Amino acid sequence: MAVTILAIESSCDDTSAAVVRDGHILSNLIAGQDIHMSYGGVVPELASRAHQANIVPVVDQALRRAGTDVEEIDAVAFTRGPGLLGSLLVGTSFAKGFALARDIPLIDVNHLQAHALVHFIPEKDGMTRLPEFPFLCLIVSGGHTRLIVMKNHLDMETIGNTIDDAAGEAFDKCGKLMDLLYPAGPLIDKLASRGNSKAFSFAKPKVKDLDFSFSGLKTSFLYFLNDKLKDDPRFIEKNRADLCASLQETIVSMLISKLIKASQLTGIKEIGIAGGVSANSGLRNGLALEAEKRGWNLFIPPLSYTTDNAAMIGIAAYYKYLRGEFTGQDVAPQARY
Ligand code: KG4
Ligand code: ZN
């Protein structure tokens, strides 16, 4: 019998709902929150209020687009963490209420695991190329920069992590210094395509093993700009594309070098990227070149599955459903998972 799951994602600033049947995505709706744009980052209180306003219409649309009736939903899944507590609470409470009202199982999902599982979403044409295990995945977003090894769909081990900021945060914070609206990552990517990546160079921190660090880059970028602005108050305006290209090159090369190291240390050549920053064209192109050189079987997610979405929560929940891993009404969201 087919298994139909309603999945909810509300860990940060996107309210998303998806309907997933037997691991296939029937619908995936995302309501973003432009309200954070002028603040240079997500304002937690505003995010949870927006989730509260969006959750019911988004779920309603997801069910409609999937052509599914509430009676057909066999289980409801939600992001338990990591994320912003107030945001997580909205999705968690909605899912609990839905499960209780319909008397169906409740499935809690780890947001990071879900990001990596986008590589296991079958494409509509059925021609999906799936990774084999063990699978090495770099999860890189506004909140995380983490290297994981997946032994199967649900068991993952972290082998590298950021010791301070996430890579997406470095994009966003440096973007703010250049007067770009939040989230600056996509804008920097776009401007970088017109710039010279060798125009400026920024120091890359030496971090041990497979860990990352991005807070120093933000500081050196700030000092560099302040120095240049003393001589020319229009320095940013005149050099924005070159600044973006050079910054992107610095961040991307830090990510790629750790991924190469991780592959060498683990011997794994089944490699993927996931999370918001995996949309970055510099990272995607750079990794495609490395994959060819090193014989990697590389998995790059479709753009629609890079940023936060409920389809990934639904696919993770499907594998948990198959294992019978459900949770109770006493479950609480966890900001740190
Ligand atoms: O996965 P995501 O939607 O949310 C988190 O879990 O953080 O990622 C959002 C992050 C933001 O920092 C945004 O600037 C970054 O992903 N991002 C990008 C690009 N698209 C989104 N960074 C660089 N280049 C992009 N094209
Ligand atoms: Zn995320």
PDB file of C-alpha atoms in Angstrom, residues 33-171:
ATOM      1  CA  GLN A  33      10.200  35.803   4.392  1.00  0.00           C
ATOM      2  CA  ASP A  34      11.342  39.043   2.741  1.00  0.00           C
ATOM      3  CA  ILE A  35      10.899  40.804   6.077  1.00  0.00           C
ATOM      4  CA  HIS A  36      14.528  39.989   7.081  1.00  0.00           C
ATOM      5  CA  MET A  37      16.072  41.588   3.996  1.00  0.00           C
ATOM      6  CA  SER A  38      16.878  44.985   5.451  1.00  0.00           C
ATOM      7  CA  TYR A  39      18.129  43.573   8.787  1.00  0.00           C
ATOM      8  CA  GLY A  40      21.164  41.801   7.311  1.00  0.00           C
ATOM      9  CA  GLY A  41      20.115  38.472   8.837  1.00  0.00           C
ATOM     10  CA  VAL A  42      17.163  36.498  10.156  1.00  0.00           C
ATOM     11  CA  VAL A  43      15.386  38.153  13.104  1.00  0.00           C
ATOM     12  CA  PRO A  44      14.142  35.150  15.153  1.00  0.00           C
ATOM     13  CA  GLU A  45      11.034  36.815  16.596  1.00  0.00           C
ATOM     14  CA  LEU A  46       9.909  38.049  13.166  1.00  0.00           C
ATOM     15  CA  ALA A  47      10.628  34.611  11.674  1.00  0.00           C
ATOM     16  CA  SER A  48       8.388  32.751  14.118  1.00  0.00           C
ATOM     17  CA  ARG A  49       5.576  35.278  13.643  1.00  0.00           C
ATOM     18  CA  ALA A  50       5.790  34.850   9.860  1.00  0.00           C
ATOM     19  CA  HIS A  51       5.782  31.035  10.206  1.00  0.00           C
ATOM     20  CA  GLN A  52       2.665  31.338  12.329  1.00  0.00           C
ATOM     21  CA  ALA A  53       0.956  33.380   9.609  1.00  0.00           C
ATOM     22  CA  ASN A  54       2.151  31.143   6.734  1.00  0.00           C
ATOM     23  CA  ILE A  55       1.858  27.600   8.009  1.00  0.00           C
ATOM     24  CA  VAL A  56      -1.846  26.942   7.408  1.00  0.00           C
ATOM     25  CA  PRO A  57      -2.011  28.448   3.874  1.00  0.00           C
ATOM     26  CA  VAL A  58       1.225  26.690   2.870  1.00  0.00           C
ATOM     27  CA  VAL A  59       0.006  23.282   4.056  1.00  0.00           C
ATOM     28  CA  ASP A  60      -3.344  23.896   2.375  1.00  0.00           C
ATOM     29  CA  GLN A  61      -1.611  24.695  -0.948  1.00  0.00           C
ATOM     30  CA  ALA A  62       0.738  21.712  -0.660  1.00  0.00           C
ATOM     31  CA  LEU A  63      -2.233  19.363  -0.224  1.00  0.00           C
ATOM     32  CA  ARG A  64      -4.120  20.979  -3.120  1.00  0.00           C
ATOM     33  CA  ARG A  65      -1.146  20.868  -5.514  1.00  0.00           C
ATOM     34  CA  ALA A  66      -0.570  17.222  -4.653  1.00  0.00           C
ATOM     35  CA  GLY A  67      -4.234  16.525  -5.321  1.00  0.00           C
ATOM     36  CA  THR A  68      -4.367  14.910  -1.888  1.00  0.00           C
ATOM     37  CA  ASP A  69      -7.075  14.937   0.696  1.00  0.00           C
ATOM     38  CA  VAL A  70      -6.207  15.082   4.412  1.00  0.00           C
ATOM     39  CA  GLU A  71      -7.786  11.624   4.779  1.00  0.00           C
ATOM     40  CA  GLU A  72      -5.057  10.203   2.519  1.00  0.00           C
ATOM     41  CA  ILE A  73      -2.176  11.365   4.735  1.00  0.00           C
ATOM     42  CA  ASP A  74      -0.635   8.376   6.562  1.00  0.00           C
ATOM     43  CA  ALA A  75       1.916  10.278   8.674  1.00  0.00           C
ATOM     44  CA  VAL A  76       3.029  13.834   9.385  1.00  0.00           C
ATOM     45  CA  ALA A  77       6.694  14.815   9.613  1.00  0.00           C
ATOM     46  CA  PHE A  78       8.402  17.951  10.901  1.00  0.00           C
ATOM     47  CA  THR A  79      11.873  19.385  11.415  1.00  0.00           C
ATOM     48  CA  ARG A  80      12.835  18.896  15.049  1.00  0.00           C
ATOM     49  CA  GLY A  81      16.147  20.748  14.764  1.00  0.00           C
ATOM     50  CA  PRO A  82      18.697  22.197  14.528  1.00  0.00           C
ATOM     51  CA  GLY A  83      17.299  25.671  13.957  1.00  0.00           C
ATOM     52  CA  LEU A  84      15.728  28.688  15.646  1.00  0.00           C
ATOM     53  CA  LEU A  85      13.601  27.508  18.555  1.00  0.00           C
ATOM     54  CA  GLY A  86      10.675  29.860  17.934  1.00  0.00           C
ATOM     55  CA  SER A  87      10.586  28.845  14.265  1.00  0.00           C
ATOM     56  CA  LEU A  88      10.863  25.130  15.025  1.00  0.00           C
ATOM     57  CA  LEU A  89       8.040  25.409  17.566  1.00  0.00           C
ATOM     58  CA  VAL A  90       5.570  26.516  14.897  1.00  0.00           C
ATOM     59  CA  GLY A  91       6.197  23.485  12.643  1.00  0.00           C
ATOM     60  CA  THR A  92       6.420  21.081  15.578  1.00  0.00           C
ATOM     61  CA  SER A  93       3.164  22.275  17.131  1.00  0.00           C
ATOM     62  CA  PHE A  94       1.353  22.186  13.805  1.00  0.00           C
ATOM     63  CA  ALA A  95       2.537  18.625  13.105  1.00  0.00           C
ATOM     64  CA  LYS A  96       1.589  17.473  16.609  1.00  0.00           C
ATOM     65  CA  GLY A  97      -1.894  18.925  16.242  1.00  0.00           C
ATOM     66  CA  PHE A  98      -2.319  17.386  12.791  1.00  0.00           C
ATOM     67  CA  ALA A  99      -1.184  13.949  14.012  1.00  0.00           C
ATOM     68  CA  LEU A 100      -3.504  14.122  17.003  1.00  0.00           C
ATOM     69  CA  ALA A 101      -6.511  15.263  14.982  1.00  0.00           C
ATOM     70  CA  ARG A 102      -6.020  12.620  12.289  1.00  0.00           C
ATOM     71  CA  ASP A 103      -4.744   9.921  14.669  1.00  0.00           C
ATOM     72  CA  ILE A 104      -1.693   9.225  12.496  1.00  0.00           C
ATOM     73  CA  PRO A 105       2.008   8.728  13.334  1.00  0.00           C
ATOM     74  CA  LEU A 106       4.308  11.683  13.943  1.00  0.00           C
ATOM     75  CA  ILE A 107       7.876  11.648  12.540  1.00  0.00           C
ATOM     76  CA  ASP A 108      10.647  13.968  13.747  1.00  0.00           C
ATOM     77  CA  VAL A 109      13.419  14.779  11.275  1.00  0.00           C
ATOM     78  CA  ASN A 110      16.968  16.053  11.694  1.00  0.00           C
ATOM     79  CA  HIS A 111      17.311  19.072   9.375  1.00  0.00           C
ATOM     80  CA  LEU A 112      20.930  18.278   8.441  1.00  0.00           C
ATOM     81  CA  GLN A 113      20.220  14.664   7.601  1.00  0.00           C
ATOM     82  CA  ALA A 114      17.341  15.872   5.437  1.00  0.00           C
ATOM     83  CA  HIS A 115      19.608  18.269   3.498  1.00  0.00           C
ATOM     84  CA  ALA A 116      21.881  15.345   2.545  1.00  0.00           C
ATOM     85  CA  LEU A 117      18.918  13.138   1.618  1.00  0.00           C
ATOM     86  CA  VAL A 118      17.898  15.423  -1.280  1.00  0.00           C
ATOM     87  CA  HIS A 119      20.226  13.235  -3.324  1.00  0.00           C
ATOM     88  CA  PHE A 120      17.831  10.339  -2.790  1.00  0.00           C
ATOM     89  CA  ILE A 121      14.771  12.107  -4.218  1.00  0.00           C
ATOM     90  CA  PRO A 122      13.882  10.367  -7.475  1.00  0.00           C
ATOM     91  CA  GLU A 123      13.494  12.589 -10.531  1.00  0.00           C
ATOM     92  CA  LYS A 124      10.134  12.686 -12.261  1.00  0.00           C
ATOM     93  CA  ASP A 125      11.474  10.891 -15.371  1.00  0.00           C
ATOM     94  CA  GLY A 126      12.625   7.993 -13.197  1.00  0.00           C
ATOM     95  CA  MET A 127      16.190   8.341 -14.508  1.00  0.00           C
ATOM     96  CA  THR A 128      17.645   9.150 -11.099  1.00  0.00           C
ATOM     97  CA  ARG A 129      21.293   8.411 -10.401  1.00  0.00           C
ATOM     98  CA  LEU A 130      21.507   7.660  -6.684  1.00  0.00           C
ATOM     99  CA  PRO A 131      24.626   7.792  -4.521  1.00  0.00           C
ATOM    100  CA  GLU A 132      26.008   4.576  -3.091  1.00  0.00           C
ATOM    101  CA  PHE A 133      26.989   4.238   0.573  1.00  0.00           C
ATOM    102  CA  PRO A 134      29.210   5.331   2.164  1.00  0.00           C
ATOM    103  CA  PHE A 135      28.327   8.776   0.825  1.00  0.00           C
ATOM    104  CA  LEU A 136      30.402  11.848   1.698  1.00  0.00           C
ATOM    105  CA  CYS A 137      28.347  15.046   1.784  1.00  0.00           C
ATOM    106  CA  LEU A 138      29.255  18.672   2.450  1.00  0.00           C
ATOM    107  CA  ILE A 139      26.289  20.450   4.004  1.00  0.00           C
ATOM    108  CA  VAL A 140      26.823  24.137   3.558  1.00  0.00           C
ATOM    109  CA  SER A 141      24.208  26.760   4.396  1.00  0.00           C
ATOM    110  CA  GLY A 142      23.562  29.914   6.387  1.00  0.00           C
ATOM    111  CA  GLY A 143      23.654  27.952   9.621  1.00  0.00           C
ATOM    112  CA  HIS A 144      25.936  24.994   8.921  1.00  0.00           C
ATOM    113  CA  THR A 145      29.182  23.954   7.310  1.00  0.00           C
ATOM    114  CA  ARG A 146      29.602  20.303   7.969  1.00  0.00           C
ATOM    115  CA  LEU A 147      31.212  17.250   6.371  1.00  0.00           C
ATOM    116  CA  ILE A 148      29.264  14.076   6.983  1.00  0.00           C
ATOM    117  CA  VAL A 149      29.609  10.447   6.020  1.00  0.00           C
ATOM    118  CA  MET A 150      26.323   8.621   5.488  1.00  0.00           C
ATOM    119  CA  LYS A 151      26.498   4.894   6.090  1.00  0.00           C
ATOM    120  CA  ASN A 152      22.885   4.425   5.056  1.00  0.00           C
ATOM    121  CA  HIS A 153      19.862   6.691   4.617  1.00  0.00           C
ATOM    122  CA  LEU A 154      19.558   7.430   8.322  1.00  0.00           C
ATOM    123  CA  ASP A 155      22.968   6.919   9.899  1.00  0.00           C
ATOM    124  CA  MET A 156      25.405   9.758   9.524  1.00  0.00           C
ATOM    125  CA  GLU A 157      28.700  10.665  11.143  1.00  0.00           C
ATOM    126  CA  THR A 158      30.089  14.196  11.286  1.00  0.00           C
ATOM    127  CA  ILE A 159      33.766  14.227  10.284  1.00  0.00           C
ATOM    128  CA  GLY A 160      34.264  17.995   9.963  1.00  0.00           C
ATOM    129  CA  ASN A 161      32.483  21.101  11.210  1.00  0.00           C
ATOM    130  CA  THR A 162      32.856  24.855  11.384  1.00  0.00           C
ATOM    131  CA  ILE A 163      34.437  26.117  14.571  1.00  0.00           C
ATOM    132  CA  ASP A 164      32.695  29.507  14.249  1.00  0.00           C
ATOM    133  CA  ASP A 165      30.574  30.958  11.409  1.00  0.00           C
ATOM    134  CA  ALA A 166      28.972  28.979   8.600  1.00  0.00           C
ATOM    135  CA  ALA A 167      30.025  29.588   4.985  1.00  0.00           C
ATOM    136  CA  GLY A 168      26.613  31.095   4.142  1.00  0.00           C
ATOM    137  CA  GLU A 169      27.021  33.453   7.074  1.00  0.00           C
ATOM    138  CA  ALA A 170      30.366  34.593   5.614  1.00  0.00           C
ATOM    139  CA  PHE A 171      28.634  35.349   2.302  1.00  0.00           C
TER     140      PHE A 171
END
